[in-house]
Coordinates of C-alpha atoms in Angstrom, one line a residue:
M1 CA 0.1 -0.1 -0.3
A2 CA 1.6 3.4 -1.0
E3 CA 2.0 6.3 1.2
A4 CA 0.1 9.6 -0.3
S5 CA 2.4 11.5 -2.1
G6 CA 0.5 14.3 -3.8
V7 CA 0.1 16.3 -0.3
N8 CA 2.5 19.2 0.4
V9 CA 3.0 20.8 3.5
G10 CA 3.6 24.5 3.3
S11 CA 5.5 26.2 0.3
G12 CA 6.0 22.9 -0.9
C13 CA 10.2 23.1 -0.7
E14 CA 11.6 21.4 2.0
E15 CA 11.1 23.3 5.4
K16 CA 14.1 23.4 7.9
G17 CA 12.5 21.8 11.3
P18 CA 13.1 24.0 14.6
E19 CA 16.0 21.8 16.0
E20 CA 18.0 22.8 12.7
L21 CA 16.8 26.6 12.8
S22 CA 18.1 26.6 16.4
Q23 CA 21.2 25.6 15.5
E24 CA 21.6 27.6 12.4
S25 CA 20.4 30.6 14.6
A26 CA 23.4 29.9 16.8
R27 CA 26.3 30.3 14.1
P28 CA 28.0 33.4 14.1
G29 CA 26.8 36.1 12.2
T30 CA 23.6 34.2 11.6
T31 CA 20.0 35.5 12.9
I32 CA 16.8 33.6 11.9
S33 CA 13.5 35.8 12.7
R34 CA 11.0 34.7 15.3
V35 CA 8.2 35.0 12.4
K36 CA 10.3 32.4 10.5
L37 CA 11.0 30.0 13.0
F38 CA 7.0 30.0 14.0
D39 CA 6.2 29.7 10.2
T40 CA 8.8 26.3 10.3
M41 CA 7.3 25.3 13.6
V42 CA 4.1 25.3 12.0
D43 CA 4.4 23.5 8.7
T44 CA 6.9 21.0 10.8
F45 CA 3.5 20.6 13.2
L46 CA 1.5 19.8 10.1
Q47 CA 4.1 17.3 8.6
K48 CA 4.2 15.2 12.0
L49 CA 0.5 15.6 11.8
V50 CA 0.4 14.0 8.7
A51 CA 3.0 11.3 9.4
A52 CA 0.7 10.1 12.6
G53 CA -2.5 10.4 10.1
S54 CA -0.5 8.2 7.3
Y55 CA -2.2 6.4 4.6
Q56 CA -1.5 3.3 5.9
R57 CA -3.6 3.8 9.0
F58 CA -6.6 5.3 7.2
T59 CA -6.5 2.4 5.3
D60 CA -6.7 0.0 7.9
Y61 CA -9.3 1.9 9.6
Y62 CA -11.5 2.0 6.8
K63 CA -9.9 -1.7 5.0
C64 CA -13.5 -3.0 3.9
F65 CA -14.0 0.4 1.6
Y66 CA -10.6 0.2 0.8
Q67 CA -10.5 -3.3 -0.6
L68 CA -13.7 -2.3 -2.6
Q69 CA -12.5 1.6 -4.3
P70 CA -8.3 1.5 -3.5
E71 CA -8.5 4.8 -5.6
M72 CA -11.5 6.6 -4.4
T73 CA -9.8 5.8 -0.9
Q74 CA -6.6 7.5 -2.1
R75 CA -8.3 10.3 -3.2
I76 CA -10.6 10.7 -0.3
Y77 CA -7.6 10.6 2.3
D78 CA -5.9 13.3 -0.1
K79 CA -8.4 15.8 0.4
F80 CA -9.1 15.2 3.8
V81 CA -5.3 15.9 4.3
T82 CA -5.5 18.8 2.3
Q83 CA -8.5 20.5 3.6
L84 CA -7.0 19.4 7.4
Q85 CA -4.1 21.6 6.4
T86 CA -5.7 24.4 4.9
S87 CA -8.2 24.4 8.1
I88 CA -5.4 24.5 10.6
Q89 CA -3.1 27.2 8.7
E90 CA -6.3 29.4 8.1
E91 CA -7.0 29.4 12.2
I92 CA -3.6 30.0 13.1
S93 CA -3.7 33.2 10.5
E94 CA -6.5 34.5 12.0
I95 CA -4.7 34.1 15.3
K96 CA -1.8 36.1 14.2
A97 CA -3.8 38.7 12.5
E98 CA -6.1 39.2 15.8
G99 CA -2.9 39.1 18.1
N100 CA -1.0 41.1 15.8
L101 CA 1.5 38.4 16.4
E102 CA 4.0 38.9 13.7
A103 CA 4.4 42.7 14.5
V104 CA 5.5 41.6 18.0
L105 CA 7.7 39.0 16.7
N106 CA 9.3 41.2 15.0
A107 CA 9.5 44.0 17.5
L108 CA 10.8 41.3 19.9
D109 CA 13.8 40.6 17.0
A110 CA 14.7 44.6 17.0
I111 CA 14.8 44.9 21.1
V112 CA 17.2 41.7 20.9
E113 CA 19.3 43.5 17.9
E114 CA 19.4 46.9 19.5
S115 CA 20.2 45.0 23.0
K116 CA 23.6 43.6 20.9
D117 CA 25.0 46.9 20.8
C118 CA 24.0 47.5 24.7
K119 CA 27.6 47.5 26.7
E120 CA 25.8 47.8 30.0
P121 CA 25.3 44.8 31.9
A122 CA 21.3 43.4 31.7
W123 CA 19.6 44.0 34.8
R124 CA 19.5 41.4 37.4
P125 CA 16.8 41.2 41.0
S126 CA 18.9 42.0 43.8
G127 CA 16.6 40.0 45.9
I128 CA 15.4 42.8 48.0
P129 CA 12.1 43.1 46.8
E130 CA 11.8 47.0 47.6
K131 CA 15.1 47.7 46.2
D132 CA 14.1 46.3 42.7
L133 CA 10.8 48.1 42.6
R134 CA 12.2 50.9 43.5
S135 CA 14.9 50.8 40.5
A136 CA 11.9 49.5 38.3
V137 CA 9.4 52.6 39.2
M138 CA 11.6 55.3 40.3
P139 CA 12.8 56.4 36.7
Y140 CA 8.9 56.5 35.8
F141 CA 8.6 58.4 38.7
L142 CA 11.0 60.9 37.9
Q143 CA 9.9 61.0 34.4
Q144 CA 6.2 62.0 35.5
R145 CA 7.7 64.6 37.4
D146 CA 9.8 66.1 34.7
A147 CA 6.8 65.8 32.8
L148 CA 4.3 67.5 35.2
Q149 CA 7.0 70.1 35.8
R150 CA 7.4 71.3 32.3
R151 CA 3.8 71.4 32.5
V152 CA 3.4 73.9 35.4
Q153 CA 5.9 76.2 33.8
K154 CA 4.2 76.0 30.8
Q155 CA 1.1 77.0 32.8
E156 CA 2.5 79.8 35.0
A157 CA 3.7 81.2 31.6
E158 CA 0.5 81.3 30.1
N159 CA -1.0 82.9 33.5
R160 CA 1.9 85.6 33.4
Q161 CA 0.8 86.4 30.2
L162 CA -2.7 86.6 30.4
A163 CA -1.6 88.9 33.8
D164 CA 0.0 91.1 31.5
A165 CA -2.6 91.3 29.1
V166 CA -5.3 92.0 31.8
L167 CA -3.4 94.8 33.1
A168 CA -2.4 96.1 29.7
G169 CA -6.4 96.3 29.0
R170 CA -6.7 97.7 32.8
R171 CA -4.5 100.6 31.7
Q172 CA -5.9 100.9 28.2
V173 CA -9.2 101.5 30.0
E174 CA -8.2 103.7 32.6
E175 CA -6.5 106.1 29.8
L176 CA -9.8 105.9 28.2
Q177 CA -11.1 106.9 31.4
L178 CA -9.3 110.0 32.0
Q179 CA -9.4 111.2 28.2
G180 CA -13.3 111.0 28.6
Q181 CA -13.2 112.8 31.7
A182 CA -11.0 115.3 30.4
R183 CA -13.3 116.1 27.3
Q184 CA -15.8 115.9 29.3
Q185 CA -14.5 118.6 31.9
A186 CA -13.3 120.5 28.4
W187 CA -17.2 120.7 27.0
Q188 CA -18.5 121.7 30.1
A189 CA -15.8 124.7 30.2
L190 CA -17.0 125.7 26.8
H191 CA -20.5 125.9 27.7
R192 CA -19.9 127.7 30.6
E193 CA -18.1 130.1 28.5
Q194 CA -20.9 130.1 26.0
K195 CA -23.4 131.1 28.7
E196 CA -21.2 134.0 30.0
L197 CA -20.6 135.1 26.2
V198 CA -24.3 135.1 25.4
A199 CA -25.3 136.8 28.4
V200 CA -22.8 139.8 28.1
L201 CA -24.6 140.1 24.5
R202 CA -27.7 140.3 26.1
E203 CA -27.2 142.9 28.4
P204 CA -29.0 146.4 27.4
E205 CA -26.3 149.4 26.5

């Protein structure tokens, strides 16, 4: 009984297993992206799944039908395996899309690459929870304090500008009031002079 030879996994080319990729990534100057490693693990899982449900086991389970229709049994098996692989790949693709897994893995690769240039030793717990918590939280609090200080300084500068504008407005109002009073006094003086002049003109000769 021949095994199913028409069922391909992944892209159809020979894929390296996770162990081979791990060995390759361990070589100097070689880096395997986590997305590629994940895809290879999925392909390896599908290969092992097909191997576990081999055509031999399938025909043993449906022996009577196989004896009557061997070619039909082969086609049914091939279609079943193909649909199973497609269904699993579609579900994994949906999981990757929902969790934004590819972007997360690429970001993790970028973090690892950036850490290679960092010469400072990596952080390790000291064994004292209070000290570890303080060292982890203090930079955040300091950053927040600096941000609040900048915001307060900006608000104070805006308040000073508003206060200066209010004072300038008050001075302008006071100047307008003084001008109005001066004009009123000038008008009153002119009115008095006119009355005096009229009174003089009306005096009998």
